[in-house]
Amino acid sequence: MGHPRVVLALAVIREAEVPQTDRWLHRTGRAALTAALDVRPTLLPPATRRVEASLLLADDATLHRLNRDFRGVDRPTDVLSFSQLESAPLLPGRAGTVPLGDVAVSVERARRQADDYGHPFERELAYLFVHGLLHLLGYDHEAESDRASMRREEETALDAAGQSRAGAGAAGAGTER
């Protein structure tokens, strides 16, 4: 195991209501972090003991604005990641603390996509959050090989967080997500 004692400090900003607790969100984020570090233990400096991230739960209008203002894409999206690691050297901050960055999720879009994919909202929210966290850790999906690797990490993290495809019910078992 890469970094077995890395703690995730997660700040949750709720601009949209979801029934999931901060504890549930933290457990989901921890599963993503652990899955990523198990496969790529060198993602973080060896002295890292804590990583910090924030999660914004918002509506389509907010994600649309963020997408337009920061990416130049004038449409809503389901999840955005803003890495602090991309703009700074990969060095720990305060005493072994690494600031990862921010993830923003459209709760409205997550609800629609859960219906579209035929699985519970909880799984879609977990998927989008995990997807965003993996981006913060340097995962990407531009190339097919990268997409496959990222998908494996997403599924591993979702399984660990109790959001496996099998757990999503029969309707969600064969879906893309």
Coordinates of N, CA, C and O in Angstrom, one line a residue, residues 34-167:
T34 N -7.4 6.2 -1.4 CA -6.7 5.0 -1.1 C -6.5 4.1 -2.4 O -5.4 3.6 -2.6
A35 N -7.6 4.1 -3.2 CA -7.5 3.3 -4.4 C -6.4 3.9 -5.3 O -5.6 3.1 -5.9
A36 N -6.3 5.2 -5.5 CA -5.3 5.8 -6.3 C -3.9 5.6 -5.8 O -3.0 5.3 -6.6
L37 N -3.7 5.7 -4.5 CA -2.4 5.6 -3.9 C -1.9 4.1 -3.9 O -0.7 3.9 -4.0
D38 N -2.9 3.2 -3.8 CA -2.5 1.8 -3.9 C -1.9 1.4 -5.3 O -1.0 0.6 -5.4
V39 N -2.4 2.1 -6.3 CA -2.0 1.8 -7.7 C -0.7 2.6 -8.0 O 0.2 2.2 -8.6
R40 N -0.8 3.9 -7.6 CA 0.3 4.8 -7.9 C 0.8 5.5 -6.6 O 0.5 6.6 -6.3
P41 N 1.6 4.7 -5.9 CA 2.1 5.2 -4.6 C 2.9 6.5 -4.6 O 3.1 7.2 -3.6
T42 N 3.4 6.8 -5.8 CA 4.3 8.0 -5.9 C 3.5 9.3 -6.3 O 4.1 10.3 -6.7
L43 N 2.2 9.2 -6.3 CA 1.4 10.4 -6.6 C 1.6 11.6 -5.7 O 1.5 12.7 -6.1
L44 N 2.0 11.3 -4.5 CA 2.2 12.3 -3.5 C 3.6 12.1 -2.9 O 4.2 11.0 -2.9
P45 N 4.2 13.2 -2.4 CA 5.5 13.1 -1.8 C 5.5 12.1 -0.6 O 4.5 12.0 0.1
P46 N 6.6 11.4 -0.4 CA 6.7 10.4 0.7 C 6.3 10.9 2.1 O 5.8 10.1 2.9
A47 N 6.5 12.1 2.4 CA 6.3 12.6 3.7 C 4.8 13.1 3.9 O 4.4 13.6 5.0
T48 N 4.0 12.9 2.9 CA 2.6 13.3 3.0 C 1.8 12.6 4.0 O 1.8 11.3 4.0
R49 N 1.2 13.3 4.9 CA 0.4 12.7 6.0 C -1.1 13.1 5.9 O -2.0 12.5 6.4
R50 N -1.3 14.2 5.1 CA -2.7 14.7 5.0 C -2.8 15.4 3.7 O -1.9 16.1 3.2
V51 N -4.0 15.2 3.1 CA -4.3 16.0 1.9 C -5.6 16.7 2.1 O -6.5 16.3 2.9
E52 N -5.7 17.9 1.5 CA -6.9 18.7 1.7 C -7.6 18.9 0.4 O -6.9 19.1 -0.7
A53 N -8.9 18.8 0.4 CA -9.7 19.1 -0.8 C -11.0 19.7 -0.3 O -11.4 19.6 0.8
S54 N -11.7 20.4 -1.3 CA -13.0 20.8 -1.0 C -14.0 20.3 -2.0 O -13.6 20.0 -3.2
L55 N -15.2 20.1 -1.6 CA -16.3 19.6 -2.5 C -17.4 20.6 -2.5 O -18.0 20.9 -1.4
L56 N -17.7 21.2 -3.6 CA -18.9 22.1 -3.8 C -20.0 21.3 -4.4 O -19.9 20.8 -5.5
L57 N -21.1 21.3 -3.7 CA -22.3 20.7 -4.2 C -23.2 21.8 -4.7 O -23.7 22.6 -3.8
A58 N -23.4 21.9 -6.0 CA -24.1 23.1 -6.5 C -25.2 22.7 -7.5 O -25.5 21.6 -7.7
D59 N -25.7 23.7 -8.2 CA -26.7 23.5 -9.3 C -26.1 23.7 -10.6 O -24.9 24.0 -10.8
D60 N -26.8 23.4 -11.7 CA -26.4 23.5 -13.1 C -25.9 24.9 -13.4 O -24.8 25.1 -14.1
A61 N -26.6 25.9 -12.9 CA -26.2 27.3 -13.2 C -24.8 27.6 -12.7 O -24.0 28.2 -13.4
T62 N -24.5 27.1 -11.5 CA -23.1 27.4 -10.9 C -22.1 26.7 -11.7 O -21.0 27.2 -12.0
L63 N -22.3 25.4 -12.0 CA -21.3 24.6 -12.8 C -21.2 25.2 -14.2 O -20.0 25.3 -14.8
H64 N -22.2 25.7 -14.8 CA -22.2 26.4 -16.1 C -21.2 27.6 -16.0 O -20.3 27.8 -16.8
R65 N -21.5 28.4 -15.0 CA -20.6 29.6 -14.8 C -19.2 29.3 -14.6 O -18.3 29.9 -15.2
L66 N -18.9 28.3 -13.7 CA -17.5 27.9 -13.5 C -16.9 27.3 -14.7 O -15.7 27.6 -15.0
N67 N -17.6 26.5 -15.5 CA -17.1 26.0 -16.7 C -16.8 27.1 -17.7 O -15.7 27.0 -18.4
R68 N -17.6 28.1 -17.8 CA -17.4 29.2 -18.7 C -16.2 30.0 -18.3 O -15.3 30.4 -19.1
D69 N -16.2 30.4 -17.0 CA -15.2 31.3 -16.5 C -13.8 30.7 -16.4 O -12.8 31.4 -16.6
F70 N -13.7 29.5 -16.1 CA -12.4 28.9 -15.9 C -11.9 28.0 -17.0 O -10.7 27.7 -17.1
R71 N -12.8 27.5 -17.8 CA -12.4 26.6 -18.9 C -12.7 27.1 -20.3 O -12.4 26.6 -21.3
G72 N -13.5 28.2 -20.3 CA -13.9 28.8 -21.6 C -15.0 28.0 -22.3 O -15.1 28.1 -23.5
V73 N -15.7 27.1 -21.6 CA -16.7 26.2 -22.2 C -18.1 26.7 -21.7 O -18.4 26.6 -20.5
D74 N -18.9 27.3 -22.6 CA -20.1 27.9 -22.2 C -21.3 27.0 -22.2 O -22.2 27.1 -23.0
R75 N -21.2 26.0 -21.3 CA -22.3 25.1 -21.1 C -22.2 24.4 -19.7 O -21.1 24.4 -19.1
P76 N -23.3 23.9 -19.1 CA -23.1 23.3 -17.8 C -22.4 21.9 -18.0 O -22.3 21.4 -19.1
T77 N -21.9 21.4 -16.9 CA -21.3 20.1 -16.9 C -21.6 19.4 -15.6 O -22.2 20.1 -14.7
D78 N -21.2 18.2 -15.4 CA -21.6 17.5 -14.2 C -20.5 17.6 -13.1 O -20.9 17.7 -11.9
V79 N -19.3 17.7 -13.5 CA -18.2 17.8 -12.4 C -17.0 18.6 -13.0 O -16.7 18.5 -14.2
L80 N -16.4 19.4 -12.1 CA -15.2 20.1 -12.5 C -14.2 19.9 -11.4 O -14.6 19.8 -10.2
S81 N -12.9 19.9 -11.8 CA -11.8 19.8 -10.8 C -10.9 20.9 -11.0 O -10.5 21.2 -12.1
F82 N -10.4 21.5 -9.9 CA -9.5 22.6 -9.9 C -8.3 22.2 -9.1 O -8.3 22.3 -7.8
S83 N -7.3 21.7 -9.7 CA -6.1 21.1 -9.0 C -5.2 22.2 -8.5 O -4.9 23.2 -9.3
Q84 N -4.8 22.1 -7.3 CA -3.7 23.0 -6.8 C -2.3 22.4 -7.1 O -1.3 23.2 -7.0
L85 N -2.3 21.2 -7.5 CA -1.0 20.5 -7.8 C -0.5 20.9 -9.1 O 0.7 20.9 -9.4
E86 N -1.4 21.3 -10.1 CA -1.0 21.6 -11.4 C -0.2 22.9 -11.5 O 0.7 23.1 -12.3
S87 N -0.6 23.9 -10.6 CA 0.0 25.2 -10.6 C 1.2 25.4 -9.7 O 1.8 26.5 -9.6
A88 N 1.5 24.4 -8.9 CA 2.6 24.5 -7.9 C 3.4 23.2 -7.9 O 2.9 22.2 -8.3
P89 N 4.6 23.3 -7.5 CA 5.4 22.1 -7.4 C 4.8 21.1 -6.4 O 4.1 21.5 -5.5
L90 N 5.0 19.8 -6.6 CA 4.4 18.8 -5.8 C 5.2 18.7 -4.5 O 6.0 17.8 -4.3
L91 N 5.0 19.7 -3.6 CA 5.7 19.7 -2.3 C 4.7 19.9 -1.2 O 3.7 20.6 -1.4
P92 N 4.9 19.2 -0.1 CA 3.9 19.3 1.0 C 3.9 20.8 1.5 O 4.9 21.4 1.5
G93 N 2.8 21.2 2.0 CA 2.7 22.5 2.6 C 3.0 22.4 4.1 O 4.1 22.0 4.5
R94 N 2.0 22.6 4.9 CA 2.2 22.6 6.4 C 2.4 21.2 6.9 O 1.6 20.3 6.7
A95 N 3.6 20.9 7.4 CA 4.0 19.7 8.0 C 3.4 18.4 7.4 O 2.6 17.7 8.0
G96 N 3.7 18.2 6.1 CA 3.3 17.0 5.5 C 1.9 17.1 4.9 O 1.3 16.1 4.6
T97 N 1.3 18.3 4.8 CA 0.0 18.5 4.2 C 0.1 18.9 2.8 O 0.8 19.8 2.4
V98 N -0.7 18.3 1.9 CA -0.7 18.6 0.5 C -2.1 19.1 0.1 O -3.1 18.3 0.3
P99 N -2.2 20.3 -0.3 CA -3.5 20.8 -0.8 C -3.8 20.3 -2.2 O -3.1 20.6 -3.1
L100 N -4.8 19.4 -2.4 CA -5.1 18.9 -3.7 C -5.9 19.8 -4.6 O -5.5 20.0 -5.7
G101 N -6.9 20.5 -4.1 CA -7.7 21.4 -4.9 C -9.2 21.2 -4.6 O -9.6 20.8 -3.5
D102 N -10.0 21.6 -5.6 CA -11.4 21.6 -5.4 C -12.2 20.8 -6.4 O -11.8 20.8 -7.6
V103 N -13.3 20.2 -6.0 CA -14.2 19.5 -6.9 C -15.5 20.2 -6.8 O -16.0 20.4 -5.7
A104 N -16.2 20.4 -7.9 CA -17.5 21.0 -7.9 C -18.4 20.0 -8.7 O -18.1 19.5 -9.8
V105 N -19.6 19.7 -8.1 CA -20.5 18.7 -8.7 C -21.9 19.4 -8.8 O -22.4 20.0 -7.9
S106 N -22.5 19.2 -10.0 CA -23.9 19.7 -10.2 C -24.8 18.6 -9.7 O -24.9 17.5 -10.2
V107 N -25.5 18.9 -8.6 CA -26.4 18.0 -8.0 C -27.6 17.7 -8.9 O -28.1 16.6 -9.1
E108 N -28.1 18.8 -9.6 CA -29.2 18.6 -10.6 C -28.8 17.6 -11.7 O -29.5 16.7 -12.1
R109 N -27.6 17.8 -12.3 CA -27.1 16.9 -13.3 C -26.9 15.5 -12.8 O -27.2 14.5 -13.5
A110 N -26.4 15.4 -11.6 CA -26.2 14.0 -11.0 C -27.6 13.3 -10.9 O -27.6 12.1 -11.1
R111 N -28.6 14.0 -10.5 CA -29.9 13.4 -10.4 C -30.4 12.9 -11.8 O -30.9 11.8 -11.9
R112 N -30.3 13.8 -12.8 CA -30.7 13.4 -14.1 C -29.9 12.2 -14.7 O -30.4 11.3 -15.3
Q113 N -28.6 12.2 -14.5 CA -27.7 11.2 -14.9 C -28.0 9.8 -14.2 O -27.9 8.8 -14.8
A114 N -28.3 9.9 -13.0 CA -28.7 8.7 -12.2 C -29.9 8.0 -12.9 O -30.0 6.8 -13.1
D115 N -30.9 8.9 -13.2 CA -32.1 8.4 -13.9 C -31.7 7.8 -15.3 O -32.1 6.7 -15.6
D116 N -30.9 8.5 -16.0 CA -30.5 8.1 -17.3 C -29.7 6.8 -17.3 O -29.9 5.9 -18.2
Y117 N -28.9 6.6 -16.3 CA -28.1 5.4 -16.2 C -28.8 4.2 -15.5 O -28.3 3.1 -15.4
G118 N -29.9 4.6 -14.9 CA -30.7 3.5 -14.2 C -30.1 3.1 -12.9 O -30.2 1.9 -12.5
H119 N -29.4 4.0 -12.2 CA -28.9 3.6 -10.9 C -29.2 4.7 -9.9 O -29.7 5.8 -10.2
P120 N -29.0 4.4 -8.6 CA -29.4 5.4 -7.5 C -28.6 6.7 -7.6 O -27.4 6.7 -8.1
F121 N -29.2 7.8 -7.2 CA -28.6 9.1 -7.1 C -27.3 9.0 -6.3 O -26.3 9.6 -6.7
E122 N -27.3 8.3 -5.2 CA -26.2 8.1 -4.4 C -24.9 7.6 -5.1 O -23.8 8.1 -4.9
R123 N -25.2 6.6 -6.0 CA -24.0 6.1 -6.8 C -23.5 7.2 -7.8 O -22.3 7.3 -7.9
E124 N -24.4 7.9 -8.4 CA -24.0 8.9 -9.4 C -23.2 10.0 -8.7 O -22.2 10.5 -9.1
L125 N -23.7 10.4 -7.5 CA -23.0 11.5 -6.7 C -21.6 11.0 -6.3 O -20.6 11.7 -6.5
A126 N -21.5 9.7 -5.9 CA -20.2 9.1 -5.5 C -19.3 9.1 -6.7 O -18.1 9.4 -6.6
Y127 N -19.9 8.6 -7.9 CA -19.1 8.5 -9.1 C -18.5 9.9 -9.5 O -17.3 10.0 -9.7
L128 N -19.3 10.9 -9.5 CA -18.8 12.2 -9.9 C -17.8 12.8 -8.9 O -16.7 13.4 -9.3
F129 N -18.0 12.6 -7.6 CA -17.0 13.0 -6.6 C -15.7 12.3 -6.8 O -14.6 12.9 -6.8
V130 N -15.7 10.9 -6.9 CA -14.5 10.1 -7.1 C -13.8 10.5 -8.4 O -12.6 10.7 -8.4
H131 N -14.6 10.7 -9.5 CA -14.0 11.2 -10.8 C -13.2 12.5 -10.6 O -12.1 12.6 -11.0
G132 N -13.8 13.4 -9.9 CA -13.2 14.7 -9.7 C -11.9 14.6 -8.8 O -10.9 15.2 -9.1
L133 N -12.0 13.8 -7.8 CA -10.8 13.6 -6.9 C -9.7 13.0 -7.7 O -8.5 13.3 -7.5
L134 N -10.0 12.0 -8.5 CA -8.9 11.4 -9.3 C -8.3 12.4 -10.2 O -7.1 12.3 -10.4
H135 N -9.1 13.3 -10.8 CA -8.5 14.4 -11.6 C -7.5 15.2 -10.7 O -6.4 15.5 -11.2
L136 N -7.9 15.5 -9.5 CA -7.0 16.2 -8.6 C -5.7 15.5 -8.4 O -4.6 16.1 -8.2
L137 N -5.7 14.2 -8.4 CA -4.5 13.4 -8.2 C -3.7 13.1 -9.5 O -2.8 12.4 -9.4
G138 N -4.2 13.7 -10.6 CA -3.4 13.6 -11.8 C -3.9 12.6 -12.8 O -3.3 12.5 -13.9
Y139 N -5.0 12.0 -12.5 CA -5.6 11.1 -13.5 C -6.3 11.9 -14.6 O -6.8 12.9 -14.4
D140 N -6.3 11.3 -15.8 CA -7.0 11.9 -16.9 C -7.6 10.8 -17.8 O -7.4 9.7 -17.6
H141 N -8.4 11.3 -18.8 CA -9.1 10.3 -19.6 C -9.1 10.7 -21.1 O -10.0 10.4 -21.9
E142 N -8.0 11.5 -21.5 CA -7.9 11.9 -22.9 C -7.6 10.7 -23.8 O -8.2 10.5 -24.8
A143 N -6.6 9.9 -23.5 CA -6.2 8.8 -24.2 C -7.0 7.5 -23.8 O -7.4 7.5 -22.6
E144 N -7.2 6.6 -24.6 CA -8.0 5.4 -24.3 C -7.4 4.6 -23.1 O -8.1 4.1 -22.2
S145 N -6.0 4.5 -23.1 CA -5.4 3.8 -22.1 C -5.6 4.5 -20.7 O -5.7 3.9 -19.7
D146 N -5.5 5.8 -20.8 CA -5.7 6.6 -19.5 C -7.2 6.5 -19.1 O -7.5 6.4 -17.9
R147 N -8.1 6.5 -20.0 CA -9.5 6.3 -19.7 C -9.8 5.0 -19.0 O -10.5 4.9 -18.0
A148 N -9.2 3.9 -19.5 CA -9.4 2.6 -18.9 C -8.8 2.5 -17.5 O -9.4 2.0 -16.6
S149 N -7.6 3.2 -17.3 CA -7.0 3.2 -16.0 C -7.8 4.0 -15.0 O -8.0 3.5 -13.9
M150 N -8.3 5.1 -15.5 CA -9.1 5.9 -14.6 C -10.4 5.2 -14.2 O -10.9 5.3 -13.1
R151 N -11.0 4.6 -15.2 CA -12.3 3.8 -14.9 C -12.0 2.7 -13.9 O -12.9 2.5 -13.0
R152 N -10.9 2.0 -14.0 CA -10.6 1.0 -13.0 C -10.5 1.6 -11.6 O -11.0 1.0 -10.6
E153 N -9.8 2.7 -11.5 CA -9.7 3.4 -10.2 C -11.0 3.8 -9.7 O -11.3 3.7 -8.5
E154 N -11.9 4.4 -10.6 CA -13.2 4.8 -10.1 C -14.0 3.6 -9.6 O -14.6 3.7 -8.5
E155 N -14.0 2.5 -10.3 CA -14.7 1.3 -9.8 C -14.2 0.8 -8.5 O -14.9 0.4 -7.7
T156 N -12.8 0.7 -8.4 CA -12.2 0.3 -7.2 C -12.7 1.1 -6.0 O -13.1 0.6 -4.9
A157 N -12.6 2.4 -6.2 CA -13.0 3.4 -5.1 C -14.5 3.2 -4.8 O -14.9 3.2 -3.7
L158 N -15.3 3.1 -5.9 CA -16.8 3.0 -5.6 C -17.1 1.7 -4.9 O -18.0 1.7 -4.0
D159 N -16.4 0.6 -5.3 CA -16.6 -0.6 -4.5 C -16.3 -0.5 -3.1 O -17.0 -0.9 -2.2
A160 N -15.1 0.2 -2.8 CA -14.7 0.4 -1.4 C -15.6 1.3 -0.6 O -15.7 1.1 0.6
A161 N -16.3 2.2 -1.3 CA -17.2 3.1 -0.7 C -18.7 2.5 -0.6 O -19.6 3.2 -0.2
G162 N -18.8 1.2 -1.0 CA -20.1 0.6 -1.0 C -21.0 1.0 -2.1 O -22.3 0.9 -2.0
Q163 N -20.5 1.5 -3.2 CA -21.3 1.9 -4.4 C -20.9 1.1 -5.6 O -20.9 1.6 -6.7
S164 N -20.8 -0.2 -5.4 CA -20.4 -1.1 -6.6 C -21.6 -1.1 -7.5 O -22.7 -0.9 -7.2
R165 N -21.3 -1.5 -8.8 CA -22.4 -1.7 -9.8 C -23.4 -2.7 -9.3 O -24.6 -2.5 -9.5
A166 N -22.9 -3.8 -8.7 CA -23.9 -4.8 -8.2 C -24.8 -4.2 -7.1 O -26.0 -4.5 -7.1
G167 N -24.2 -3.3 -6.3 CA -25.0 -2.6 -5.3 C -26.0 -1.6 -5.8 O -26.9 -1.2 -5.1

